[in-house]
Amino acid sequence: VVGREDIIQAFTNANTIVSLACGTLGPAMVRGLFESGEILALTRDYVTPFYRDRSNYAVAKLQKALSGLPFRIHKPEGAIFLWLWFEGLPISSQELYRRLKKRGVIVVPGHNFFIGIDDQWSHKNECLRISYALDAASINHGIELISEEVRAAYQ
């Protein structure tokens, strides 16, 4: 955003609220599911297994695609993201993000999650957060490109 500092700050505040807080329509639509307790069964029987399968699928694909590289996958414990750690990554995760973005793959560089931590700690620049919420073809394509870029970085 280009503008006066007060306008930029007002825009930032409004964007934060709009991006982080949901409106009332969605909660109103599912209120009955919460009141009846049906939301628990839906989550247990459909949502959790769906994302567990996606997570397991992505982990297996990553392990195969990144074989031979110094990487680790943080234990998946829910959500729709996996954390990858490329120990000794020769480029920053921000640079890896830029390279992947040019190829159509969006990841989140790790340094964004280590606010206030010593700038000299290399770990925060060796991590990526990736989503496994997409379809299998998109997951496969993204992992293939991540593997290519990470292998190129280490060479």
CSV table of N, CA, C and O in Angstrom, one decimal, residues 13-135:
chain,number,residue,atom,x,y,z
A,13,ASN,N,-5.1,-2.2,9.8
A,13,ASN,CA,-6.0,-2.6,10.9
A,13,ASN,C,-7.3,-3.3,10.3
A,13,ASN,O,-7.7,-4.3,10.8
A,14,ALA,N,-7.9,-2.6,9.3
A,14,ALA,CA,-9.1,-3.2,8.7
A,14,ALA,C,-8.8,-4.5,8.0
A,14,ALA,O,-9.6,-5.4,8.2
A,15,ASN,N,-7.7,-4.6,7.3
A,15,ASN,CA,-7.4,-5.9,6.7
A,15,ASN,C,-7.2,-7.0,7.7
A,15,ASN,O,-7.6,-8.2,7.4
A,16,THR,N,-6.6,-6.7,8.8
A,16,THR,CA,-6.4,-7.7,9.8
A,16,THR,C,-7.7,-8.2,10.3
A,16,THR,O,-7.9,-9.5,10.5
A,17,ILE,N,-8.6,-7.4,10.6
A,17,ILE,CA,-9.9,-7.8,11.1
A,17,ILE,C,-10.7,-8.6,10.1
A,17,ILE,O,-11.2,-9.7,10.3
A,18,VAL,N,-10.7,-8.1,8.8
A,18,VAL,CA,-11.4,-8.8,7.8
A,18,VAL,C,-10.8,-10.2,7.5
A,18,VAL,O,-11.5,-11.2,7.3
A,19,SER,N,-9.5,-10.3,7.5
A,19,SER,CA,-8.8,-11.5,7.2
A,19,SER,C,-8.9,-12.6,8.4
A,19,SER,O,-8.9,-13.8,8.1
A,20,LEU,N,-8.9,-12.1,9.6
A,20,LEU,CA,-8.8,-13.0,10.7
A,20,LEU,C,-10.2,-13.3,11.4
A,20,LEU,O,-10.3,-14.3,12.0
A,21,ALA,N,-11.1,-12.5,11.2
A,21,ALA,CA,-12.4,-12.7,11.9
A,21,ALA,C,-13.5,-13.0,10.9
A,21,ALA,O,-13.6,-12.3,9.9
A,22,CYS,N,-14.1,-14.1,11.1
A,22,CYS,CA,-15.2,-14.5,10.1
A,22,CYS,C,-16.4,-13.6,10.4
A,22,CYS,O,-16.7,-13.1,11.5
A,23,GLY,N,-17.3,-13.6,9.4
A,23,GLY,CA,-18.5,-12.9,9.5
A,23,GLY,C,-19.5,-13.7,10.3
A,23,GLY,O,-19.2,-14.8,10.8
A,24,THR,N,-20.8,-13.3,10.4
A,24,THR,CA,-21.7,-14.0,11.2
A,24,THR,C,-22.5,-15.1,10.4
A,24,THR,O,-23.2,-15.9,11.0
A,25,LEU,N,-22.5,-15.0,9.1
A,25,LEU,CA,-23.3,-15.9,8.3
A,25,LEU,C,-22.9,-17.4,8.5
A,25,LEU,O,-23.8,-18.2,8.8
A,26,GLY,N,-21.6,-17.7,8.4
A,26,GLY,CA,-21.2,-19.0,8.6
A,26,GLY,C,-21.5,-19.6,9.9
A,26,GLY,O,-22.1,-20.7,10.0
A,27,PRO,N,-21.2,-18.9,11.0
A,27,PRO,CA,-21.5,-19.4,12.3
A,27,PRO,C,-23.0,-19.6,12.5
A,27,PRO,O,-23.5,-20.6,13.2
A,28,ALA,N,-23.8,-18.7,12.0
A,28,ALA,CA,-25.3,-18.8,12.1
A,28,ALA,C,-25.8,-20.1,11.4
A,28,ALA,O,-26.7,-20.7,11.9
A,29,MET,N,-25.1,-20.4,10.2
A,29,MET,CA,-25.6,-21.6,9.5
A,29,MET,C,-25.3,-22.9,10.2
A,29,MET,O,-26.0,-23.8,10.1
A,30,VAL,N,-24.2,-22.9,11.0
A,30,VAL,CA,-23.8,-24.2,11.6
A,30,VAL,C,-24.2,-24.2,13.1
A,30,VAL,O,-23.9,-25.2,13.8
A,31,ARG,N,-24.9,-23.2,13.6
A,31,ARG,CA,-25.2,-23.1,15.0
A,31,ARG,C,-25.9,-24.4,15.5
A,31,ARG,O,-25.6,-24.9,16.5
A,32,GLY,N,-26.9,-24.9,14.7
A,32,GLY,CA,-27.6,-26.1,15.1
A,32,GLY,C,-26.7,-27.3,15.2
A,32,GLY,O,-27.0,-28.1,16.1
A,33,LEU,N,-25.7,-27.4,14.4
A,33,LEU,CA,-24.8,-28.5,14.5
A,33,LEU,C,-24.0,-28.5,15.8
A,33,LEU,O,-23.8,-29.5,16.4
A,34,PHE,N,-23.7,-27.3,16.3
A,34,PHE,CA,-23.0,-27.2,17.6
A,34,PHE,C,-24.0,-27.5,18.7
A,34,PHE,O,-23.7,-28.2,19.7
A,35,GLU,N,-25.2,-26.9,18.6
A,35,GLU,CA,-26.2,-27.1,19.7
A,35,GLU,C,-26.6,-28.6,19.8
A,35,GLU,O,-26.8,-29.1,20.9
A,36,SER,N,-26.7,-29.3,18.7
A,36,SER,CA,-27.1,-30.7,18.8
A,36,SER,C,-25.9,-31.7,19.1
A,36,SER,O,-26.1,-32.8,19.4
A,37,GLY,N,-24.7,-31.1,18.9
A,37,GLY,CA,-23.5,-32.0,19.1
A,37,GLY,C,-23.1,-32.7,17.8
A,37,GLY,O,-22.1,-33.4,17.8
A,38,GLU,N,-23.9,-32.6,16.8
A,38,GLU,CA,-23.6,-33.3,15.5
A,38,GLU,C,-22.3,-32.9,14.9
A,38,GLU,O,-21.6,-33.7,14.2
A,39,ILE,N,-21.8,-31.7,15.2
A,39,ILE,CA,-20.5,-31.2,14.7
A,39,ILE,C,-19.4,-32.1,15.1
A,39,ILE,O,-18.4,-32.4,14.4
A,40,LEU,N,-19.5,-32.7,16.3
A,40,LEU,CA,-18.5,-33.6,16.8
A,40,LEU,C,-18.4,-34.9,16.0
A,40,LEU,O,-17.3,-35.4,15.6
A,41,ALA,N,-19.6,-35.4,15.6
A,41,ALA,CA,-19.6,-36.6,14.8
A,41,ALA,C,-19.1,-36.3,13.4
A,41,ALA,O,-18.3,-37.1,12.8
A,42,LEU,N,-19.5,-35.2,12.8
A,42,LEU,CA,-19.0,-34.8,11.5
A,42,LEU,C,-17.5,-34.7,11.5
A,42,LEU,O,-16.8,-35.1,10.5
A,43,THR,N,-17.0,-34.0,12.5
A,43,THR,CA,-15.5,-33.8,12.6
A,43,THR,C,-14.8,-35.2,12.7
A,43,THR,O,-13.9,-35.5,12.0
A,44,ARG,N,-15.3,-36.0,13.7
A,44,ARG,CA,-14.7,-37.3,13.9
A,44,ARG,C,-14.8,-38.2,12.7
A,44,ARG,O,-13.8,-38.9,12.4
A,45,ASP,N,-15.9,-38.3,12.1
A,45,ASP,CA,-16.2,-39.3,11.0
A,45,ASP,C,-15.8,-38.9,9.6
A,45,ASP,O,-15.6,-39.7,8.8
A,46,TYR,N,-15.7,-37.5,9.4
A,46,TYR,CA,-15.5,-37.1,8.0
A,46,TYR,C,-14.2,-36.1,7.9
A,46,TYR,O,-13.4,-36.4,7.1
A,47,VAL,N,-14.2,-35.1,8.7
A,47,VAL,CA,-13.2,-34.1,8.5
A,47,VAL,C,-11.8,-34.6,8.9
A,47,VAL,O,-10.9,-34.5,8.2
A,48,THR,N,-11.8,-35.1,10.2
A,48,THR,CA,-10.5,-35.6,10.6
A,48,THR,C,-9.9,-36.7,9.8
A,48,THR,O,-8.7,-36.6,9.4
A,49,PRO,N,-10.7,-37.8,9.4
A,49,PRO,CA,-10.1,-38.8,8.5
A,49,PRO,C,-9.7,-38.2,7.1
A,49,PRO,O,-8.6,-38.6,6.6
A,50,PHE,N,-10.4,-37.3,6.6
A,50,PHE,CA,-10.1,-36.7,5.3
A,50,PHE,C,-8.7,-36.0,5.4
A,50,PHE,O,-7.8,-36.3,4.5
A,51,TYR,N,-8.5,-35.2,6.3
A,51,TYR,CA,-7.2,-34.5,6.4
A,51,TYR,C,-6.1,-35.4,6.9
A,51,TYR,O,-5.0,-35.2,6.6
A,52,ARG,N,-6.4,-36.4,7.7
A,52,ARG,CA,-5.4,-37.3,8.1
A,52,ARG,C,-4.9,-38.1,6.9
A,52,ARG,O,-3.6,-38.2,6.7
A,53,ASP,N,-5.8,-38.5,6.0
A,53,ASP,CA,-5.4,-39.2,4.8
A,53,ASP,C,-4.5,-38.2,3.9
A,53,ASP,O,-3.5,-38.7,3.3
A,54,ARG,N,-5.0,-37.0,3.8
A,54,ARG,CA,-4.2,-36.0,3.0
A,54,ARG,C,-2.8,-35.8,3.5
A,54,ARG,O,-1.8,-35.7,2.8
A,55,SER,N,-2.7,-35.7,4.9
A,55,SER,CA,-1.4,-35.5,5.5
A,55,SER,C,-0.5,-36.7,5.3
A,55,SER,O,0.6,-36.5,4.9
A,56,ASN,N,-1.1,-37.9,5.5
A,56,ASN,CA,-0.3,-39.1,5.3
A,56,ASN,C,0.2,-39.2,3.8
A,56,ASN,O,1.3,-39.6,3.6
A,57,TYR,N,-0.7,-38.9,2.9
A,57,TYR,CA,-0.3,-38.9,1.5
A,57,TYR,C,0.8,-37.9,1.2
A,57,TYR,O,1.8,-38.3,0.5
A,58,ALA,N,0.7,-36.7,1.7
A,58,ALA,CA,1.7,-35.7,1.4
A,58,ALA,C,3.0,-36.1,2.1
A,58,ALA,O,4.1,-35.9,1.5
A,59,VAL,N,3.0,-36.6,3.3
A,59,VAL,CA,4.2,-37.0,4.0
A,59,VAL,C,4.9,-38.1,3.1
A,59,VAL,O,6.1,-38.1,2.9
A,60,ALA,N,4.2,-39.1,2.7
A,60,ALA,CA,4.8,-40.2,1.9
A,60,ALA,C,5.4,-39.7,0.6
A,60,ALA,O,6.5,-40.1,0.2
A,61,LYS,N,4.7,-38.7,-0.1
A,61,LYS,CA,5.2,-38.1,-1.3
A,61,LYS,C,6.5,-37.3,-1.0
A,61,LYS,O,7.4,-37.4,-1.8
A,62,LEU,N,6.5,-36.6,0.1
A,62,LEU,CA,7.6,-35.8,0.4
A,62,LEU,C,8.8,-36.7,0.7
A,62,LEU,O,10.0,-36.4,0.3
A,63,GLN,N,8.6,-37.7,1.5
A,63,GLN,CA,9.7,-38.6,1.8
A,63,GLN,C,10.3,-39.3,0.6
A,63,GLN,O,11.6,-39.4,0.5
A,64,LYS,N,9.5,-39.6,-0.4
A,64,LYS,CA,10.0,-40.2,-1.6
A,64,LYS,C,10.7,-39.1,-2.5
A,64,LYS,O,11.9,-39.3,-3.0
A,65,ALA,N,10.1,-37.9,-2.6
A,65,ALA,CA,10.6,-36.9,-3.5
A,65,ALA,C,11.9,-36.3,-2.9
A,65,ALA,O,12.8,-35.8,-3.7
A,66,LEU,N,12.0,-36.2,-1.6
A,66,LEU,CA,13.2,-35.5,-1.0
A,66,LEU,C,14.2,-36.5,-0.5
A,66,LEU,O,15.2,-36.1,0.2
A,67,SER,N,14.1,-37.8,-0.8
A,67,SER,CA,15.0,-38.8,-0.4
A,67,SER,C,16.4,-38.4,-0.7
A,67,SER,O,16.7,-37.9,-1.8
A,68,GLY,N,17.3,-38.6,0.2
A,68,GLY,CA,18.7,-38.2,0.1
A,68,GLY,C,19.1,-36.8,0.5
A,68,GLY,O,20.3,-36.5,0.5
A,69,LEU,N,18.1,-36.0,0.7
A,69,LEU,CA,18.3,-34.6,1.2
A,69,LEU,C,18.2,-34.5,2.7
A,69,LEU,O,17.5,-35.3,3.3
A,70,PRO,N,18.9,-33.6,3.3
A,70,PRO,CA,18.9,-33.4,4.8
A,70,PRO,C,17.6,-32.7,5.2
A,70,PRO,O,17.6,-31.5,5.3
A,71,PHE,N,16.5,-33.4,5.3
A,71,PHE,CA,15.2,-32.8,5.6
A,71,PHE,C,14.5,-33.6,6.7
A,71,PHE,O,14.8,-34.7,6.9
A,72,ARG,N,13.6,-32.9,7.4
A,72,ARG,CA,12.7,-33.5,8.4
A,72,ARG,C,11.4,-32.9,8.2
A,72,ARG,O,11.2,-31.8,7.8
A,73,ILE,N,10.4,-33.7,8.6
A,73,ILE,CA,9.0,-33.3,8.6
A,73,ILE,C,8.5,-33.3,10.0
A,73,ILE,O,8.6,-34.3,10.7
A,74,HIS,N,8.1,-32.1,10.5
A,74,HIS,CA,7.6,-32.1,11.9
A,74,HIS,C,6.3,-33.0,11.9
A,74,HIS,O,5.6,-33.1,11.0
A,75,LYS,N,6.2,-33.6,13.1
A,75,LYS,CA,5.1,-34.5,13.3
A,75,LYS,C,3.7,-33.8,13.0
A,75,LYS,O,3.4,-32.8,13.7
A,76,PRO,N,3.0,-34.3,12.0
A,76,PRO,CA,1.7,-33.6,11.8
A,76,PRO,C,0.7,-33.9,12.9
A,76,PRO,O,0.5,-35.0,13.4
A,77,GLU,N,0.1,-32.8,13.4
A,77,GLU,CA,-0.8,-33.0,14.6
A,77,GLU,C,-2.1,-32.2,14.3
A,77,GLU,O,-2.7,-31.7,15.3
A,78,GLY,N,-2.5,-32.2,13.1
A,78,GLY,CA,-3.8,-31.5,12.8
A,78,GLY,C,-3.5,-30.4,11.9
A,78,GLY,O,-2.5,-30.3,11.3
A,79,ALA,N,-4.5,-29.5,11.8
A,79,ALA,CA,-4.4,-28.3,10.9
A,79,ALA,C,-4.3,-28.9,9.5
A,79,ALA,O,-4.7,-30.0,9.2
A,80,ILE,N,-3.9,-28.0,8.5
A,80,ILE,CA,-3.8,-28.4,7.1
A,80,ILE,C,-2.4,-28.1,6.6
A,80,ILE,O,-2.3,-27.9,5.4
A,81,PHE,N,-1.5,-28.1,7.5
A,81,PHE,CA,-0.1,-27.7,7.1
A,81,PHE,C,0.9,-28.8,7.6
A,81,PHE,O,0.7,-29.4,8.6
A,82,LEU,N,2.0,-28.8,6.9
A,82,LEU,CA,3.2,-29.6,7.3
A,82,LEU,C,4.3,-28.6,7.4
A,82,LEU,O,4.4,-27.6,6.6
A,83,TRP,N,5.2,-28.9,8.3
A,83,TRP,CA,6.5,-28.1,8.5
A,83,TRP,C,7.6,-28.9,7.9
A,83,TRP,O,7.8,-30.1,8.4
A,84,LEU,N,8.4,-28.4,7.0
A,84,LEU,CA,9.6,-29.0,6.5
A,84,LEU,C,10.8,-28.3,7.0
A,84,LEU,O,10.8,-27.0,7.0
A,85,TRP,N,11.8,-29.0,7.4
A,85,TRP,CA,13.1,-28.4,7.9
A,85,TRP,C,14.2,-29.0,7.0
A,85,TRP,O,14.4,-30.2,6.9
A,86,PHE,N,14.8,-28.1,6.3
A,86,PHE,CA,15.9,-28.4,5.4
A,86,PHE,C,17.2,-28.0,6.1
A,86,PHE,O,17.7,-26.9,6.0
A,87,GLU,N,17.8,-28.9,6.9
A,87,GLU,CA,19.0,-28.6,7.7
A,87,GLU,C,20.1,-28.2,6.8
A,87,GLU,O,20.5,-28.8,5.8
A,88,GLY,N,20.7,-27.0,7.1
A,88,GLY,CA,21.8,-26.5,6.4
A,88,GLY,C,21.4,-25.9,5.0
A,88,GLY,O,22.3,-25.9,4.1
A,89,LEU,N,20.2,-25.6,4.8
A,89,LEU,CA,19.7,-25.1,3.5
A,89,LEU,C,20.7,-24.0,3.1
A,89,LEU,O,20.8,-23.0,3.8
A,90,PRO,N,21.3,-24.1,1.9
A,90,PRO,CA,22.2,-23.1,1.5
A,90,PRO,C,21.6,-21.7,1.1
A,90,PRO,O,22.3,-20.7,1.0
A,91,ILE,N,20.3,-21.6,0.9
A,91,ILE,CA,19.6,-20.4,0.7
A,91,ILE,C,18.6,-20.2,1.8
A,91,ILE,O,18.2,-21.2,2.5
A,92,SER,N,18.1,-19.0,1.9
A,92,SER,CA,17.1,-18.8,3.0
A,92,SER,C,15.7,-19.3,2.5
A,92,SER,O,15.5,-19.5,1.3
A,93,SER,N,14.9,-19.6,3.5
A,93,SER,CA,13.5,-20.1,3.1
A,93,SER,C,12.8,-19.0,2.3
A,93,SER,O,11.9,-19.3,1.5
A,94,GLN,N,13.1,-17.8,2.6
A,94,GLN,CA,12.5,-16.6,1.8
A,94,GLN,C,12.9,-16.7,0.3
A,94,GLN,O,12.1,-16.5,-0.5
A,95,GLU,N,14.2,-17.0,0.1
A,95,GLU,CA,14.6,-17.2,-1.3
A,95,GLU,C,14.0,-18.4,-1.9
A,95,GLU,O,13.6,-18.4,-3.1
A,96,LEU,N,13.9,-19.5,-1.2
A,96,LEU,CA,13.2,-20.7,-1.7
A,96,LEU,C,11.7,-20.3,-2.0
A,96,LEU,O,11.2,-20.8,-3.0
A,97,TYR,N,11.1,-19.6,-1.1
A,97,TYR,CA,9.7,-19.1,-1.4
A,97,TYR,C,9.6,-18.4,-2.7
A,97,TYR,O,8.8,-18.6,-3.6
A,98,ARG,N,10.6,-17.4,-3.0
A,98,ARG,CA,10.6,-16.6,-4.2
A,98,ARG,C,10.7,-17.5,-5.4
A,98,ARG,O,10.0,-17.4,-6.4
A,99,ARG,N,11.6,-18.5,-5.3
A,99,ARG,CA,11.9,-19.4,-6.5
A,99,ARG,C,10.6,-20.3,-6.8
A,99,ARG,O,10.2,-20.4,-7.9
A,100,LEU,N,10.0,-20.7,-5.7
A,100,LEU,CA,8.8,-21.6,-5.9
A,100,LEU,C,7.6,-20.7,-6.4
A,100,LEU,O,6.9,-21.2,-7.2
A,101,LYS,N,7.5,-19.5,-5.9
A,101,LYS,CA,6.4,-18.7,-6.3
A,101,LYS,C,6.5,-18.4,-7.8
A,101,LYS,O,5.5,-18.4,-8.5
A,102,LYS,N,7.7,-18.2,-8.3
A,102,LYS,CA,7.9,-18.0,-9.8
A,102,LYS,C,7.4,-19.3,-10.6
A,102,LYS,O,7.0,-19.1,-11.7
A,103,ARG,N,7.4,-20.4,-9.9
A,103,ARG,CA,7.0,-21.6,-10.6
A,103,ARG,C,5.5,-22.0,-10.3
A,103,ARG,O,5.1,-23.1,-10.6
A,104,GLY,N,4.9,-21.1,-9.5
A,104,GLY,CA,3.4,-21.3,-9.2
A,104,GLY,C,3.1,-22.1,-8.0
A,104,GLY,O,2.0,-22.5,-7.8
A,105,VAL,N,4.1,-22.3,-7.1
A,105,VAL,CA,3.9,-23.0,-5.8
A,105,VAL,C,4.1,-22.0,-4.7
A,105,VAL,O,5.2,-21.3,-4.6
A,106,ILE,N,3.1,-21.9,-3.9
A,106,ILE,CA,3.1,-20.9,-2.8
A,106,ILE,C,3.3,-21.7,-1.5
A,106,ILE,O,2.6,-22.6,-1.1
A,107,VAL,N,4.4,-21.4,-0.8
A,107,VAL,CA,4.7,-21.9,0.5
A,107,VAL,C,4.9,-20.7,1.5
A,107,VAL,O,4.8,-19.6,1.0
A,108,VAL,N,5.1,-21.0,2.8
A,108,VAL,CA,5.3,-19.9,3.7
A,108,VAL,C,6.7,-20.1,4.3
A,108,VAL,O,7.0,-21.1,4.9
A,109,PRO,N,7.6,-19.1,4.1
A,109,PRO,CA,8.9,-19.2,4.7
A,109,PRO,C,8.9,-19.2,6.2
A,109,PRO,O,8.1,-18.5,6.8
A,110,GLY,N,9.7,-20.0,6.8
A,110,GLY,CA,9.7,-20.2,8.2
A,110,GLY,C,10.0,-19.0,9.1
A,110,GLY,O,9.4,-18.9,10.2
A,111,HIS,N,10.8,-18.1,8.6
A,111,HIS,CA,11.2,-17.0,9.4
A,111,HIS,C,10.0,-16.1,9.9
A,111,HIS,O,10.0,-15.5,10.9
A,112,ASN,N,8.9,-16.2,9.2
A,112,ASN,CA,7.7,-15.5,9.6
A,112,ASN,C,7.1,-16.0,10.9
A,112,ASN,O,6.3,-15.3,11.5
A,113,PHE,N,7.5,-17.1,11.4
A,113,PHE,CA,6.9,-17.7,12.6
A,113,PHE,C,7.9,-17.6,13.8
A,113,PHE,O,7.6,-18.2,14.8
A,114,PHE,N,9.0,-17.0,13.6
A,114,PHE,CA,10.0,-16.9,14.6
A,114,PHE,C,10.3,-15.5,15.0
A,114,PHE,O,11.4,-15.1,15.2
A,115,ILE,N,9.2,-14.7,15.2
A,115,ILE,CA,9.3,-13.3,15.6
A,115,ILE,C,10.0,-13.2,16.9
A,115,ILE,O,9.6,-13.9,17.9
A,116,GLY,N,11.0,-12.3,17.0
A,116,GLY,CA,11.6,-12.0,18.3
A,116,GLY,C,12.7,-13.0,18.6
A,116,GLY,O,13.3,-12.9,19.7
A,117,ILE,N,13.0,-14.0,17.8
A,117,ILE,CA,14.0,-15.0,18.0
A,117,ILE,C,15.3,-14.5,17.4
A,117,ILE,O,15.3,-13.9,16.3
A,118,ASP,N,16.4,-14.8,18.0
A,118,ASP,CA,17.7,-14.3,17.5
A,118,ASP,C,17.9,-14.5,16.0
A,118,ASP,O,17.6,-15.5,15.4
A,119,ASP,N,18.2,-13.4,15.4
A,119,ASP,CA,18.4,-13.4,13.9
A,119,ASP,C,19.5,-14.3,13.4
A,119,ASP,O,19.5,-14.7,12.3
A,120,GLN,N,20.4,-14.7,14.3
A,120,GLN,CA,21.5,-15.6,13.9
A,120,GLN,C,21.1,-17.0,13.9
A,120,GLN,O,21.9,-17.9,13.5
A,121,TRP,N,19.9,-17.4,14.4
A,121,TRP,CA,19.5,-18.8,14.5
A,121,TRP,C,19.1,-19.3,13.1
A,121,TRP,O,18.1,-18.9,12.5
A,122,SER,N,20.0,-20.1,12.5
A,122,SER,CA,19.8,-20.6,11.1
A,122,SER,C,18.5,-21.3,10.9
A,122,SER,O,17.9,-21.3,9.8
A,123,HIS,N,18.0,-22.0,11.9
A,123,HIS,CA,16.8,-22.9,11.8
A,123,HIS,C,15.6,-22.2,11.2
A,123,HIS,O,14.9,-22.7,10.4
A,124,LYS,N,15.4,-20.9,11.7
A,124,LYS,CA,14.3,-20.2,11.2
A,124,LYS,C,14.3,-19.9,9.7
A,124,LYS,O,13.2,-19.6,9.1
A,125,ASN,N,15.4,-19.9,9.1
A,125,ASN,CA,15.6,-19.7,7.7
A,125,ASN,C,15.7,-21.0,6.9
A,125,ASN,O,15.9,-20.9,5.7
A,126,GLU,N,15.5,-22.1,7.5
A,126,GLU,CA,15.6,-23.4,6.9
A,126,GLU,C,14.3,-24.2,6.8
A,126,GLU,O,14.2,-25.3,6.4
A,127,CYS,N,13.2,-23.5,7.3
A,127,CYS,CA,11.9,-24.2,7.4
A,127,CYS,C,10.9,-23.6,6.4
A,127,CYS,O,10.9,-22.4,6.1
A,128,LEU,N,10.0,-24.4,6.0
A,128,LEU,CA,8.8,-24.1,5.2
A,128,LEU,C,7.6,-24.6,5.8
A,128,LEU,O,7.6,-25.7,6.3
A,129,ARG,N,6.5,-23.9,5.6
A,129,ARG,CA,5.2,-24.4,6.0
A,129,ARG,C,4.4,-24.6,4.6
A,129,ARG,O,4.4,-23.7,3.8
A,130,ILE,N,3.9,-25.8,4.4
A,130,ILE,CA,3.2,-26.1,3.2
A,130,ILE,C,1.8,-26.7,3.5
A,130,ILE,O,1.7,-27.3,4.6
A,131,SER,N,0.9,-26.5,2.7
A,131,SER,CA,-0.5,-27.0,2.9
A,131,SER,C,-0.6,-28.3,2.1
A,131,SER,O,-0.1,-28.5,1.0
A,132,TYR,N,-1.4,-29.2,2.7
A,132,TYR,CA,-1.8,-30.4,2.0
A,132,TYR,C,-3.3,-30.5,1.8
A,132,TYR,O,-3.9,-31.5,1.6
A,133,ALA,N,-4.0,-29.3,1.8
A,133,ALA,CA,-5.4,-29.3,1.6
A,133,ALA,C,-5.9,-29.3,0.2
A,133,ALA,O,-7.1,-29.4,-0.1
A,134,LEU,N,-5.0,-29.3,-0.8
A,134,LEU,CA,-5.3,-29.3,-2.2
A,134,LEU,C,-5.6,-30.8,-2.7
A,134,LEU,O,-5.4,-31.7,-1.9
A,135,ASP,N,-6.0,-30.9,-3.9
A,135,ASP,CA,-6.2,-32.2,-4.5
A,135,ASP,C,-4.9,-32.9,-4.7
A,135,ASP,O,-3.8,-32.3,-4.7
